[in-house]
XYZ file of C-alpha atoms in Angstrom:
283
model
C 18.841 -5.671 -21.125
C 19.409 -8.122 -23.501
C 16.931 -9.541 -25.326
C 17.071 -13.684 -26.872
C 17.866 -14.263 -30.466
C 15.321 -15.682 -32.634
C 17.141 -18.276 -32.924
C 17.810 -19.201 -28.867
C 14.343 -18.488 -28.520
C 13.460 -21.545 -31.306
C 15.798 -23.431 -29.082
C 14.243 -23.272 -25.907
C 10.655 -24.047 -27.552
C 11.928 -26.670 -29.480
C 13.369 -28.335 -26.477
C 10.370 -27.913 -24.219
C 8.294 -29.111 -27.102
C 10.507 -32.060 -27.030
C 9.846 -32.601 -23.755
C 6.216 -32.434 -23.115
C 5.718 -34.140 -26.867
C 7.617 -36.830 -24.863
C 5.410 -36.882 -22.247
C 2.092 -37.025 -24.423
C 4.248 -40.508 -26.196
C 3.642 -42.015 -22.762
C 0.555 -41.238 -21.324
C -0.616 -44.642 -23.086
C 1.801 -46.419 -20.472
C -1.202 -47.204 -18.681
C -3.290 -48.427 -20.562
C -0.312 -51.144 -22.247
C 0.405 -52.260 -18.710
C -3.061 -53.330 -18.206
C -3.142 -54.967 -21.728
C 0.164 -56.843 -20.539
C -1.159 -57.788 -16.647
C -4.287 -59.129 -18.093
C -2.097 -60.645 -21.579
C -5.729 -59.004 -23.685
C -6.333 -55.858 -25.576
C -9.269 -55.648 -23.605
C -11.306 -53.933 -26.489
C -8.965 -50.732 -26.550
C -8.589 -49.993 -30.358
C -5.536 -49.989 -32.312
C -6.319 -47.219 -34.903
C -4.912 -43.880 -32.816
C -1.718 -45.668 -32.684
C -1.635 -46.475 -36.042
C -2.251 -42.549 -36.534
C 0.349 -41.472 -34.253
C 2.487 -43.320 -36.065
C 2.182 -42.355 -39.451
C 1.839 -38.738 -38.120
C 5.571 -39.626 -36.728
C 6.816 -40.675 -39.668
C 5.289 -37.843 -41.678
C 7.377 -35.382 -39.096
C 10.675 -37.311 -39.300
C 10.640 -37.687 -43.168
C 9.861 -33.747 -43.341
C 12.603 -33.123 -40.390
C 14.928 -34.907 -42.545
C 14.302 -33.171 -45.875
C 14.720 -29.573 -44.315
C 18.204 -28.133 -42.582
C 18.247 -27.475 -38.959
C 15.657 -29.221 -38.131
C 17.259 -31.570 -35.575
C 14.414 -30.854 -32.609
C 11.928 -32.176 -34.923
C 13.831 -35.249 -36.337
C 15.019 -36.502 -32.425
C 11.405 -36.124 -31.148
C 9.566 -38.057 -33.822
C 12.218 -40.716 -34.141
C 11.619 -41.143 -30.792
C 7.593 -41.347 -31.172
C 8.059 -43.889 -34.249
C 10.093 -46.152 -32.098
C 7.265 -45.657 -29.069
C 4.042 -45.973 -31.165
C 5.674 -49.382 -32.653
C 6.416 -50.945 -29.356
C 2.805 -50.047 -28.971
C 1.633 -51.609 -32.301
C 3.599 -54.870 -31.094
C 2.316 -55.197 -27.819
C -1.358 -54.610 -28.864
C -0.848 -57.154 -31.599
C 0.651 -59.792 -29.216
C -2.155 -59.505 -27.059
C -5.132 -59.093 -29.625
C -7.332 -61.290 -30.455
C -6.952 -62.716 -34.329
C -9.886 -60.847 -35.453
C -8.340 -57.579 -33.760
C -4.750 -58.721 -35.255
C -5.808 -59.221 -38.627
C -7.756 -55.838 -38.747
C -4.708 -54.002 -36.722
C -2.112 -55.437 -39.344
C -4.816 -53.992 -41.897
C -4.054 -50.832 -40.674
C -1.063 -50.763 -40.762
C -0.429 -51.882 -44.094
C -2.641 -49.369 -45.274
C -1.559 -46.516 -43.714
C 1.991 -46.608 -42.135
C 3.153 -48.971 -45.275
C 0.815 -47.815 -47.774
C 0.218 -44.257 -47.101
C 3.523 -43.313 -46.008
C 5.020 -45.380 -49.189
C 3.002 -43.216 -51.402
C 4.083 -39.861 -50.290
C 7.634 -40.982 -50.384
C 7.205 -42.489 -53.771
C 5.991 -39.228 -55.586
C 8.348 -37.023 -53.310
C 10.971 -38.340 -54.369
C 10.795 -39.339 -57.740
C 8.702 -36.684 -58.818
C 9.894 -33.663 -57.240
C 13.160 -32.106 -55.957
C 14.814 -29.425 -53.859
C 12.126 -26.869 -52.193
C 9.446 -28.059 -54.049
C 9.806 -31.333 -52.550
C 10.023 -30.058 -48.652
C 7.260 -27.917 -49.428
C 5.329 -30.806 -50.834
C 5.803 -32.721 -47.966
C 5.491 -30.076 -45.759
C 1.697 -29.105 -46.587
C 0.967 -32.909 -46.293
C 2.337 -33.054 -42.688
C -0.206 -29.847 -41.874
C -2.897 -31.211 -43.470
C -2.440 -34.182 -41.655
C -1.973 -32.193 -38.454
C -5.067 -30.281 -38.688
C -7.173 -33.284 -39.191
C -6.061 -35.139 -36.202
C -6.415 -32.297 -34.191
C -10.179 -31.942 -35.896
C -10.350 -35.114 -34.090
C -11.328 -34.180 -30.530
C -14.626 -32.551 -31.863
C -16.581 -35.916 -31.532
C -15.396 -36.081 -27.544
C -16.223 -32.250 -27.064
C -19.660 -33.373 -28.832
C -20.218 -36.045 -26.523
C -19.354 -34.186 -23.365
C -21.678 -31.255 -24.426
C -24.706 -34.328 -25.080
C -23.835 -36.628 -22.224
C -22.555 -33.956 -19.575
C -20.104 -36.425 -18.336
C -15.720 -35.600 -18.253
C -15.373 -39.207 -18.401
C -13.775 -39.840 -21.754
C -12.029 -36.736 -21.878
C -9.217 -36.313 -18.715
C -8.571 -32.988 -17.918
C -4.663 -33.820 -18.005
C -4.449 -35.106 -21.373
C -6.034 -31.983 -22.875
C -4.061 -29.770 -20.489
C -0.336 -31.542 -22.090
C -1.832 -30.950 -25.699
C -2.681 -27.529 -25.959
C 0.921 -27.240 -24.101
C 1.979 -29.191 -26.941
C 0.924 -26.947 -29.383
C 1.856 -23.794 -28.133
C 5.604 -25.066 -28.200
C 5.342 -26.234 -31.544
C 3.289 -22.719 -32.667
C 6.684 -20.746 -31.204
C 8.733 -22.858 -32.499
C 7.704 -22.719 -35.932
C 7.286 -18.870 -35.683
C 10.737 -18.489 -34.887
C 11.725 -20.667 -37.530
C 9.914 -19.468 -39.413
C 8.495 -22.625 -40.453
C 4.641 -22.251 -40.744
C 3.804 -25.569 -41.795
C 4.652 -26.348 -38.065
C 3.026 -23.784 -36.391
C 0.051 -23.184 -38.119
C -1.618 -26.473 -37.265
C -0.928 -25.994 -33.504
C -3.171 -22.944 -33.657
C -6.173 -25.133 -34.409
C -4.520 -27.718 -31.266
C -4.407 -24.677 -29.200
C -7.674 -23.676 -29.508
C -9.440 -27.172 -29.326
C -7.307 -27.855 -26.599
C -8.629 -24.627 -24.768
C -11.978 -25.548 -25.871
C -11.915 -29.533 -24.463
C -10.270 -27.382 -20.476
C -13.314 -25.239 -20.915
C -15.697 -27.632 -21.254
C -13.842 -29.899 -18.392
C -13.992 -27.524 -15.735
C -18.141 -26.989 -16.747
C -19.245 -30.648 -16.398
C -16.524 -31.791 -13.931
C -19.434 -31.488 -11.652
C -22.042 -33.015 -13.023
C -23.242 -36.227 -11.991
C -22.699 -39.273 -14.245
C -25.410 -41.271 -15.105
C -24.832 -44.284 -13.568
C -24.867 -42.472 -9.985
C -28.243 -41.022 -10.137
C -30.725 -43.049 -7.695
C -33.434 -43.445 -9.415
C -36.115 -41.851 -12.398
C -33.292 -41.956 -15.181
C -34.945 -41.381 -18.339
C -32.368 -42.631 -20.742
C -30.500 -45.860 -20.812
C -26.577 -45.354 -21.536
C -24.561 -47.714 -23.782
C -20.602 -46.949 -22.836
C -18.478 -48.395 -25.963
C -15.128 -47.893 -26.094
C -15.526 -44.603 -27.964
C -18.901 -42.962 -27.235
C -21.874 -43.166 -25.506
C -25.096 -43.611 -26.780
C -28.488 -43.089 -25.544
C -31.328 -44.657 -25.979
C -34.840 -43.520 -25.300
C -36.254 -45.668 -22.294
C -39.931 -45.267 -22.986
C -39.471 -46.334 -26.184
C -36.829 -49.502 -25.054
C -38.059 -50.388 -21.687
C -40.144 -50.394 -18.934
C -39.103 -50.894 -15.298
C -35.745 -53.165 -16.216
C -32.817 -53.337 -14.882
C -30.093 -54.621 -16.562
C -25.982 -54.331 -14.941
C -22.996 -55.059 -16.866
C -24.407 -56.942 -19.860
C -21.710 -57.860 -22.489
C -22.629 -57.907 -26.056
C -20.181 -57.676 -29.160
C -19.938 -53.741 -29.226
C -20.954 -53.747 -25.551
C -18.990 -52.764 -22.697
C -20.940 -52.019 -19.913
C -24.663 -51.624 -19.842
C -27.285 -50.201 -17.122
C -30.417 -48.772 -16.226
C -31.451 -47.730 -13.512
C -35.495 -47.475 -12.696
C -37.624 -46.866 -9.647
C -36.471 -48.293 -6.456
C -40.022 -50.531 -6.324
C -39.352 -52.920 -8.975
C -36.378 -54.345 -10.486
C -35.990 -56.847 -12.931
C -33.149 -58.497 -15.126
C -33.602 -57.918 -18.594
C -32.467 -61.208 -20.873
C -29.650 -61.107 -22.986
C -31.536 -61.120 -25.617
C -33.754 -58.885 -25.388
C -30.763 -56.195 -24.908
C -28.844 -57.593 -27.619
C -31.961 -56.914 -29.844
C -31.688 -53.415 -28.444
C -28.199 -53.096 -30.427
């Protein structure tokens, strides 16, 4: 029996790794076709496309620094060109405050940033030390975006609710990573694979903790003697105490600047709108 080369078997990761890396480039789809139907950015926030992006670039420039790295180069050429068209729809539809701070953003890190490390790569080291250089910055990178998650998994764990952390996003990811963490072993290219160990793991940590609370109930489902008010933002929930806040109020859907949605939900005897005020004092 033959066995694969360690080179055919970098080949077939890389190309699957390609192709589900591909897949995690468009799982925003949704959410841009709803920002284009309703011509608003609807609150969704611009910055984890401004990270994706300069986490592209990072990849490409280090692709094209090292030889035989074509898988990575075609892969994050392709995720520049996705996370832009991104950028440029989110911008269209933004309002000027969101522009203004968006176009902030980007100056600072996809310009800026990415400028910087190119600047000192290249006129201040060469050959090895250069790829290595820019190598370590790419992993460092790598590991703090995947260090990112631990906020959701620290919400799910408080709030006992799935709902800002889809079981199918999570699953694609630690997929992700695995093809990335072969790939780089058989390449022996470690500044690739060792940050996909840490995207493994949360990964397996976030599926873990999905298939606990799936069940639970949410918040806003539970009939009645809800002790905490919930305040969904577009990246977190927080809770307030309702002794301290309220007393037998009701309040459904109230909008305030960092608002989204708002509700309590008290004894089926009395309930009474709370005035705007009153919750935006609450904020």
């Amino acid at each position: 029996m033959k066995f694969l080369s360690s080179h055919e078997l970098a080949l077939i990761f890389g190309l699957l790794g390609n192709i589900v890396s591909f897949m995690v480039f468009l799982a925003p789809i949704p959410t841009f076709y709803k920002i284009y139907k309703k011509k608003s950015s609807e609150g969704f926030q611009s910055m984890p496309y401004v990270i994706a992006l300069l986490s592209a670039m990072l990849l490409l420039y280090y692709g094209l620094l090292k030889t035989n790295a074509t898988l990575i180069i075609t892969i994050n050429a392709i995720g520049c060109a996705i996370e832009v068209t991104y950028l440029l729809l989110y911008i269209i539809f933004a309002t000027r405050k969101d522009k203004i701070y968006s176009l902030g953003l980007i100056l600072l890190f996809d310009v800026g940033a990415f400028g910087l490390v190119m600047v000192v790569t290249i006129f201040f080291l060469k050959g090895l030390n250069r790829v290595h250089a820019v190598g370590w910055i790419c992993a460092a990178f790598n590991i703090a975006v995947f260090a990112a998650p631990l906020s959701i998994m620290r919400q799910v764990i408080k709030t006992r609710s799935v709902e800002y952390m889809p079981f199918s996003l999570s699953f694609f990811l630690t997929l992700c990573a695995i093809m990335w963490f072969f790939y780089g072993i058989f390449v022996k290219d470690y500044f690739i694979a060792l940050p996909n160990v840490l995207g493994f793991l949360f990964g397996m940590v976030q599926m873990i903790l999905y298939i606990i609370f799936k069940d639970s109930k949410k918040v806003s489902n539970q009939k009645c003697d809800v002790h905490h008010i919930w305040i969904a933002t577009d990246s977190k929930l927080d809770s307030f105490d309702k002794g301290k806040k309220l007393q037998n109020g009701c309040a459904d859907e109230a909008r305030t600047n960092e608002m989204k949605m708002f509700a309590c939900h008290t004894s089926r005897k009395s309930i009474e709108k709370i005035p705007r005020k009153s919750i935006e004092n609450m904020a």
